[in-house]
């Protein structure tokens, strides 16, 4: 039986790089993959980007109104080779309904799905898509990275103009309005959070 895998990790844990490696492994063996990412992730346009400098186009940038199951079903019916695997990047940006549709790809089409994404945002709140993937996935795997202090990083810090911030919209893509992200351990995350509220005492905690 095909399975839905959710592979999550903090920022810069190598998720996109790992996805491209998995795609390469399938294709090296003559097998066909279908790569998706949510259209809200404008970084790289319709390509996957790795910090190592590797990139490749996605097969479809998915808008929130699209039925992912139907997309995969149509792709599976095309071509002379069966579809071996569906790979999704930035999966936290899928809607909960689209997460369910990915699950149904494994159930009804018997095609494995490997979804890569963040578990929580910069304020340690779950993304709706990730929450649903955590509820539905047959297998959940953590991809590890480290904080600048050397501890395991589990949190995602957002910087605006070089300063950590802890208020704002859940989604703010890199390089828009000088936004960048940094993976942090819990100790460093809460130390930076305390500094932020010391500088901005009137901001709601």
mmCIF file of C-alpha atoms in Angstrom:
data_model
loop_
_atom_site.group_PDB
_atom_site.id
_atom_site.type_symbol
_atom_site.label_atom_id
_atom_site.label_comp_id
_atom_site.label_asym_id
_atom_site.label_seq_id
_atom_site.Cartn_x
_atom_site.Cartn_y
_atom_site.Cartn_z
ATOM 1 C CA UNK A 1 0.000 0.000 0.000
ATOM 2 C CA UNK A 2 1.271 3.458 -0.897
ATOM 3 C CA UNK A 3 1.948 5.850 1.971
ATOM 4 C CA UNK A 4 1.875 9.568 2.682
ATOM 5 C CA UNK A 5 5.155 10.716 4.224
ATOM 6 C CA UNK A 6 5.472 14.094 5.920
ATOM 7 C CA UNK A 7 9.096 15.154 6.308
ATOM 8 C CA UNK A 8 9.307 18.323 8.356
ATOM 9 C CA UNK A 9 12.143 20.401 9.676
ATOM 10 C CA UNK A 10 13.085 23.917 10.710
ATOM 11 C CA UNK A 11 14.260 26.423 8.128
ATOM 12 C CA UNK A 12 17.477 25.471 6.357
ATOM 13 C CA UNK A 13 17.271 21.802 7.261
ATOM 14 C CA UNK A 14 17.727 20.780 3.629
ATOM 15 C CA UNK A 15 14.135 19.924 2.719
ATOM 16 C CA UNK A 16 14.232 21.169 -0.880
ATOM 17 C CA UNK A 17 17.652 19.611 -1.417
ATOM 18 C CA UNK A 18 16.386 16.273 -0.110
ATOM 19 C CA UNK A 19 13.326 16.451 -2.365
ATOM 20 C CA UNK A 20 15.488 17.029 -5.440
ATOM 21 C CA UNK A 21 17.741 14.134 -4.437
ATOM 22 C CA UNK A 22 14.728 11.822 -4.118
ATOM 23 C CA UNK A 23 13.453 12.981 -7.522
ATOM 24 C CA UNK A 24 16.891 12.344 -9.043
ATOM 25 C CA UNK A 25 17.004 8.847 -7.542
ATOM 26 C CA UNK A 26 13.652 7.942 -9.103
ATOM 27 C CA UNK A 27 14.517 9.444 -12.477
ATOM 28 C CA UNK A 28 17.953 7.809 -12.553
ATOM 29 C CA UNK A 29 16.092 4.496 -12.500
ATOM 30 C CA UNK A 30 13.797 5.526 -15.350
ATOM 31 C CA UNK A 31 10.807 6.253 -13.101
ATOM 32 C CA UNK A 32 8.465 9.221 -13.343
ATOM 33 C CA UNK A 33 7.789 11.717 -10.544
ATOM 34 C CA UNK A 34 5.369 14.632 -10.228
ATOM 35 C CA UNK A 35 6.651 17.656 -8.287
ATOM 36 C CA UNK A 36 4.269 20.196 -6.777
ATOM 37 C CA UNK A 37 4.581 23.309 -4.666
ATOM 38 C CA UNK A 38 1.988 25.855 -3.476
ATOM 39 C CA UNK A 39 1.876 28.983 -5.653
ATOM 40 C CA UNK A 40 1.984 31.186 -2.526
ATOM 41 C CA UNK A 41 5.686 30.324 -2.300
ATOM 42 C CA UNK A 42 6.968 32.845 -4.836
ATOM 43 C CA UNK A 43 10.621 32.306 -3.927
ATOM 44 C CA UNK A 44 12.252 30.858 -7.009
ATOM 45 C CA UNK A 45 9.153 31.333 -9.137
ATOM 46 C CA UNK A 46 8.091 27.917 -10.439
ATOM 47 C CA UNK A 47 11.375 26.308 -9.448
ATOM 48 C CA UNK A 48 12.704 24.581 -6.370
ATOM 49 C CA UNK A 49 15.754 26.282 -4.903
ATOM 50 C CA UNK A 50 18.430 24.774 -2.683
ATOM 51 C CA UNK A 51 20.920 26.713 -0.573
ATOM 52 C CA UNK A 52 23.552 24.530 -2.238
ATOM 53 C CA UNK A 53 22.832 26.290 -5.529
ATOM 54 C CA UNK A 54 20.823 23.448 -7.087
ATOM 55 C CA UNK A 55 17.451 24.147 -8.682
ATOM 56 C CA UNK A 56 14.854 22.452 -10.856
ATOM 57 C CA UNK A 57 11.416 23.369 -12.191
ATOM 58 C CA UNK A 58 8.293 22.140 -10.474
ATOM 59 C CA UNK A 59 5.672 20.391 -12.565
ATOM 60 C CA UNK A 60 2.818 22.459 -11.135
ATOM 61 C CA UNK A 61 2.478 25.473 -8.875
ATOM 62 C CA UNK A 62 -0.713 24.771 -6.944
ATOM 63 C CA UNK A 63 -3.178 27.554 -6.136
ATOM 64 C CA UNK A 64 -5.454 27.214 -3.073
ATOM 65 C CA UNK A 65 -8.505 26.490 -5.227
ATOM 66 C CA UNK A 66 -6.967 23.543 -7.091
ATOM 67 C CA UNK A 67 -7.898 19.930 -6.389
ATOM 68 C CA UNK A 68 -4.562 18.177 -5.900
ATOM 69 C CA UNK A 69 -6.101 14.725 -6.250
ATOM 70 C CA UNK A 70 -7.459 15.624 -9.687
ATOM 71 C CA UNK A 71 -4.091 17.075 -10.737
ATOM 72 C CA UNK A 72 -2.306 13.860 -9.795
ATOM 73 C CA UNK A 73 -4.990 11.661 -11.331
ATOM 74 C CA UNK A 74 -4.674 13.457 -14.684
ATOM 75 C CA UNK A 75 -0.871 13.299 -14.539
ATOM 76 C CA UNK A 76 -0.972 9.588 -13.717
ATOM 77 C CA UNK A 77 -3.160 8.920 -16.765
ATOM 78 C CA UNK A 78 -0.754 10.660 -19.127
ATOM 79 C CA UNK A 79 2.446 9.319 -20.641
ATOM 80 C CA UNK A 80 3.741 5.821 -21.252
ATOM 81 C CA UNK A 81 5.226 5.290 -17.780
ATOM 82 C CA UNK A 82 3.300 4.921 -14.519
ATOM 83 C CA UNK A 83 3.655 7.713 -11.991
ATOM 84 C CA UNK A 84 6.038 6.416 -9.331
ATOM 85 C CA UNK A 85 5.817 9.163 -6.708
ATOM 86 C CA UNK A 86 4.393 12.604 -5.922
ATOM 87 C CA UNK A 87 6.797 15.037 -4.249
ATOM 88 C CA UNK A 88 5.643 18.310 -2.690
ATOM 89 C CA UNK A 89 7.735 21.195 -1.381
ATOM 90 C CA UNK A 90 6.697 23.950 1.068
ATOM 91 C CA UNK A 91 3.760 21.720 1.969
ATOM 92 C CA UNK A 92 2.813 23.863 4.963
ATOM 93 C CA UNK A 93 1.184 26.244 2.472
ATOM 94 C CA UNK A 94 -1.313 23.677 1.178
ATOM 95 C CA UNK A 95 -4.844 24.044 2.506
ATOM 96 C CA UNK A 96 -6.100 21.355 4.912
ATOM 97 C CA UNK A 97 -8.346 20.116 2.085
ATOM 98 C CA UNK A 98 -5.344 19.762 -0.213
ATOM 99 C CA UNK A 99 -3.498 17.832 2.494
ATOM 100 C CA UNK A 100 -6.460 15.453 2.583
ATOM 101 C CA UNK A 101 -6.330 15.183 -1.219
ATOM 102 C CA UNK A 102 -2.667 14.171 -1.021
ATOM 103 C CA UNK A 103 -3.661 11.472 1.457
ATOM 104 C CA UNK A 104 -6.365 10.248 -0.958
ATOM 105 C CA UNK A 105 -3.759 9.968 -3.720
ATOM 106 C CA UNK A 106 -2.165 7.184 -1.673
ATOM 107 C CA UNK A 107 -5.512 5.567 -0.846
ATOM 108 C CA UNK A 108 -7.295 5.670 -4.204
ATOM 109 C CA UNK A 109 -4.451 5.887 -6.719
ATOM 110 C CA UNK A 110 -1.913 3.827 -4.759
ATOM 111 C CA UNK A 111 0.818 6.383 -5.486
ATOM 112 C CA UNK A 112 3.225 7.310 -2.666
ATOM 113 C CA UNK A 113 3.419 10.967 -1.658
ATOM 114 C CA UNK A 114 6.386 12.586 0.081
ATOM 115 C CA UNK A 115 5.541 16.035 1.446
ATOM 116 C CA UNK A 116 8.296 18.336 2.723
ATOM 117 C CA UNK A 117 7.550 21.388 4.834
ATOM 118 C CA UNK A 118 7.599 23.324 8.072
ATOM 119 C CA UNK A 119 5.628 22.195 11.085
ATOM 120 C CA UNK A 120 5.242 25.616 12.737
ATOM 121 C CA UNK A 121 5.618 29.280 11.820
ATOM 122 C CA UNK A 122 7.799 32.041 13.315
ATOM 123 C CA UNK A 123 5.443 32.381 16.293
ATOM 124 C CA UNK A 124 5.428 28.604 16.944
ATOM 125 C CA UNK A 125 1.867 28.225 15.653
ATOM 126 C CA UNK A 126 1.051 25.332 13.369
ATOM 127 C CA UNK A 127 0.356 25.923 9.701
ATOM 128 C CA UNK A 128 -3.127 24.567 8.852
ATOM 129 C CA UNK A 129 -1.745 22.430 6.022
ATOM 130 C CA UNK A 130 1.022 20.989 8.171
ATOM 131 C CA UNK A 131 -1.368 20.257 11.025
ATOM 132 C CA UNK A 132 -3.552 18.206 8.686
ATOM 133 C CA UNK A 133 -0.526 16.394 7.265
ATOM 134 C CA UNK A 134 0.595 15.513 10.787
ATOM 135 C CA UNK A 135 -2.872 14.093 11.440
ATOM 136 C CA UNK A 136 -3.040 12.048 8.231
ATOM 137 C CA UNK A 137 0.491 10.975 7.300
ATOM 138 C CA UNK A 138 1.338 7.304 7.484
ATOM 139 C CA UNK A 139 4.899 8.245 8.411
ATOM 140 C CA UNK A 140 6.276 11.438 9.990
ATOM 141 C CA UNK A 141 9.993 12.121 9.785
ATOM 142 C CA UNK A 142 11.971 15.014 11.257
ATOM 143 C CA UNK A 143 14.799 16.566 9.251
ATOM 144 C CA UNK A 144 17.358 17.993 11.639
ATOM 145 C CA UNK A 145 19.495 21.112 11.575
ATOM 146 C CA UNK A 146 21.403 23.169 14.142
ATOM 147 C CA UNK A 147 21.133 26.589 15.730
ATOM 148 C CA UNK A 148 24.089 29.011 15.616
ATOM 149 C CA UNK A 149 24.783 28.022 19.245
ATOM 150 C CA UNK A 150 25.250 24.380 18.218
ATOM 151 C CA UNK A 151 22.031 22.988 19.712
ATOM 152 C CA UNK A 152 19.387 21.246 17.646
ATOM 153 C CA UNK A 153 17.168 23.847 15.937
ATOM 154 C CA UNK A 154 13.423 23.300 16.190
ATOM 155 C CA UNK A 155 12.089 26.880 15.843
ATOM 156 C CA UNK A 156 11.861 29.301 12.943
ATOM 157 C CA UNK A 157 12.900 32.885 13.652
ATOM 158 C CA UNK A 158 11.777 35.703 11.357
ATOM 159 C CA UNK A 159 13.964 38.729 10.794
ATOM 160 C CA UNK A 160 12.866 42.006 9.233
ATOM 161 C CA UNK A 161 15.693 44.373 8.325
ATOM 162 C CA UNK A 162 18.026 42.136 10.326
ATOM 163 C CA UNK A 163 15.965 42.229 13.551
ATOM 164 C CA UNK A 164 14.059 39.269 14.971
ATOM 165 C CA UNK A 165 10.313 39.948 15.076
ATOM 166 C CA UNK A 166 7.544 38.016 16.807
ATOM 167 C CA UNK A 167 4.424 39.760 15.493
ATOM 168 C CA UNK A 168 2.979 39.796 11.992
ATOM 169 C CA UNK A 169 1.187 37.726 9.371
ATOM 170 C CA UNK A 170 1.808 34.011 9.347
ATOM 171 C CA UNK A 171 3.095 34.066 5.768
ATOM 172 C CA UNK A 172 5.851 36.448 4.660
ATOM 173 C CA UNK A 173 8.054 35.102 1.880
ATOM 174 C CA UNK A 174 11.838 35.568 1.972
ATOM 175 C CA UNK A 175 13.222 38.678 0.295
ATOM 176 C CA UNK A 176 9.886 40.492 0.410
ATOM 177 C CA UNK A 177 10.151 43.603 2.591
ATOM 178 C CA UNK A 178 13.638 42.500 3.741
ATOM 179 C CA UNK A 179 12.267 39.356 5.391
ATOM 180 C CA UNK A 180 14.605 36.470 6.167
ATOM 181 C CA UNK A 181 14.429 33.390 8.359
ATOM 182 C CA UNK A 182 16.817 31.642 10.709
ATOM 183 C CA UNK A 183 16.507 28.280 12.426
ATOM 184 C CA UNK A 184 16.881 28.487 16.211
ATOM 185 C CA UNK A 185 16.925 26.168 19.198
ATOM 186 C CA UNK A 186 14.201 26.778 21.777
ATOM 187 C CA UNK A 187 16.607 28.497 24.165
ATOM 188 C CA UNK A 188 17.800 31.020 21.582
ATOM 189 C CA UNK A 189 14.280 31.510 20.229
ATOM 190 C CA UNK A 190 12.869 32.542 23.613
ATOM 191 C CA UNK A 191 15.936 34.668 24.397
ATOM 192 C CA UNK A 192 15.357 36.617 21.172
ATOM 193 C CA UNK A 193 11.636 36.778 21.908
ATOM 194 C CA UNK A 194 12.300 38.301 25.326
ATOM 195 C CA UNK A 195 14.615 40.912 23.767
ATOM 196 C CA UNK A 196 11.932 41.792 21.220
ATOM 197 C CA UNK A 197 9.277 42.455 23.861
ATOM 198 C CA UNK A 198 11.733 44.442 25.949
ATOM 199 C CA UNK A 199 12.229 46.720 22.937
ATOM 200 C CA UNK A 200 8.509 46.758 22.087
ATOM 201 C CA UNK A 201 6.679 46.565 25.443
ATOM 202 C CA UNK A 202 3.398 47.804 23.977
ATOM 203 C CA UNK A 203 3.242 45.011 21.423
ATOM 204 C CA UNK A 204 0.799 42.270 22.366
ATOM 205 C CA UNK A 205 2.501 39.112 23.666
#
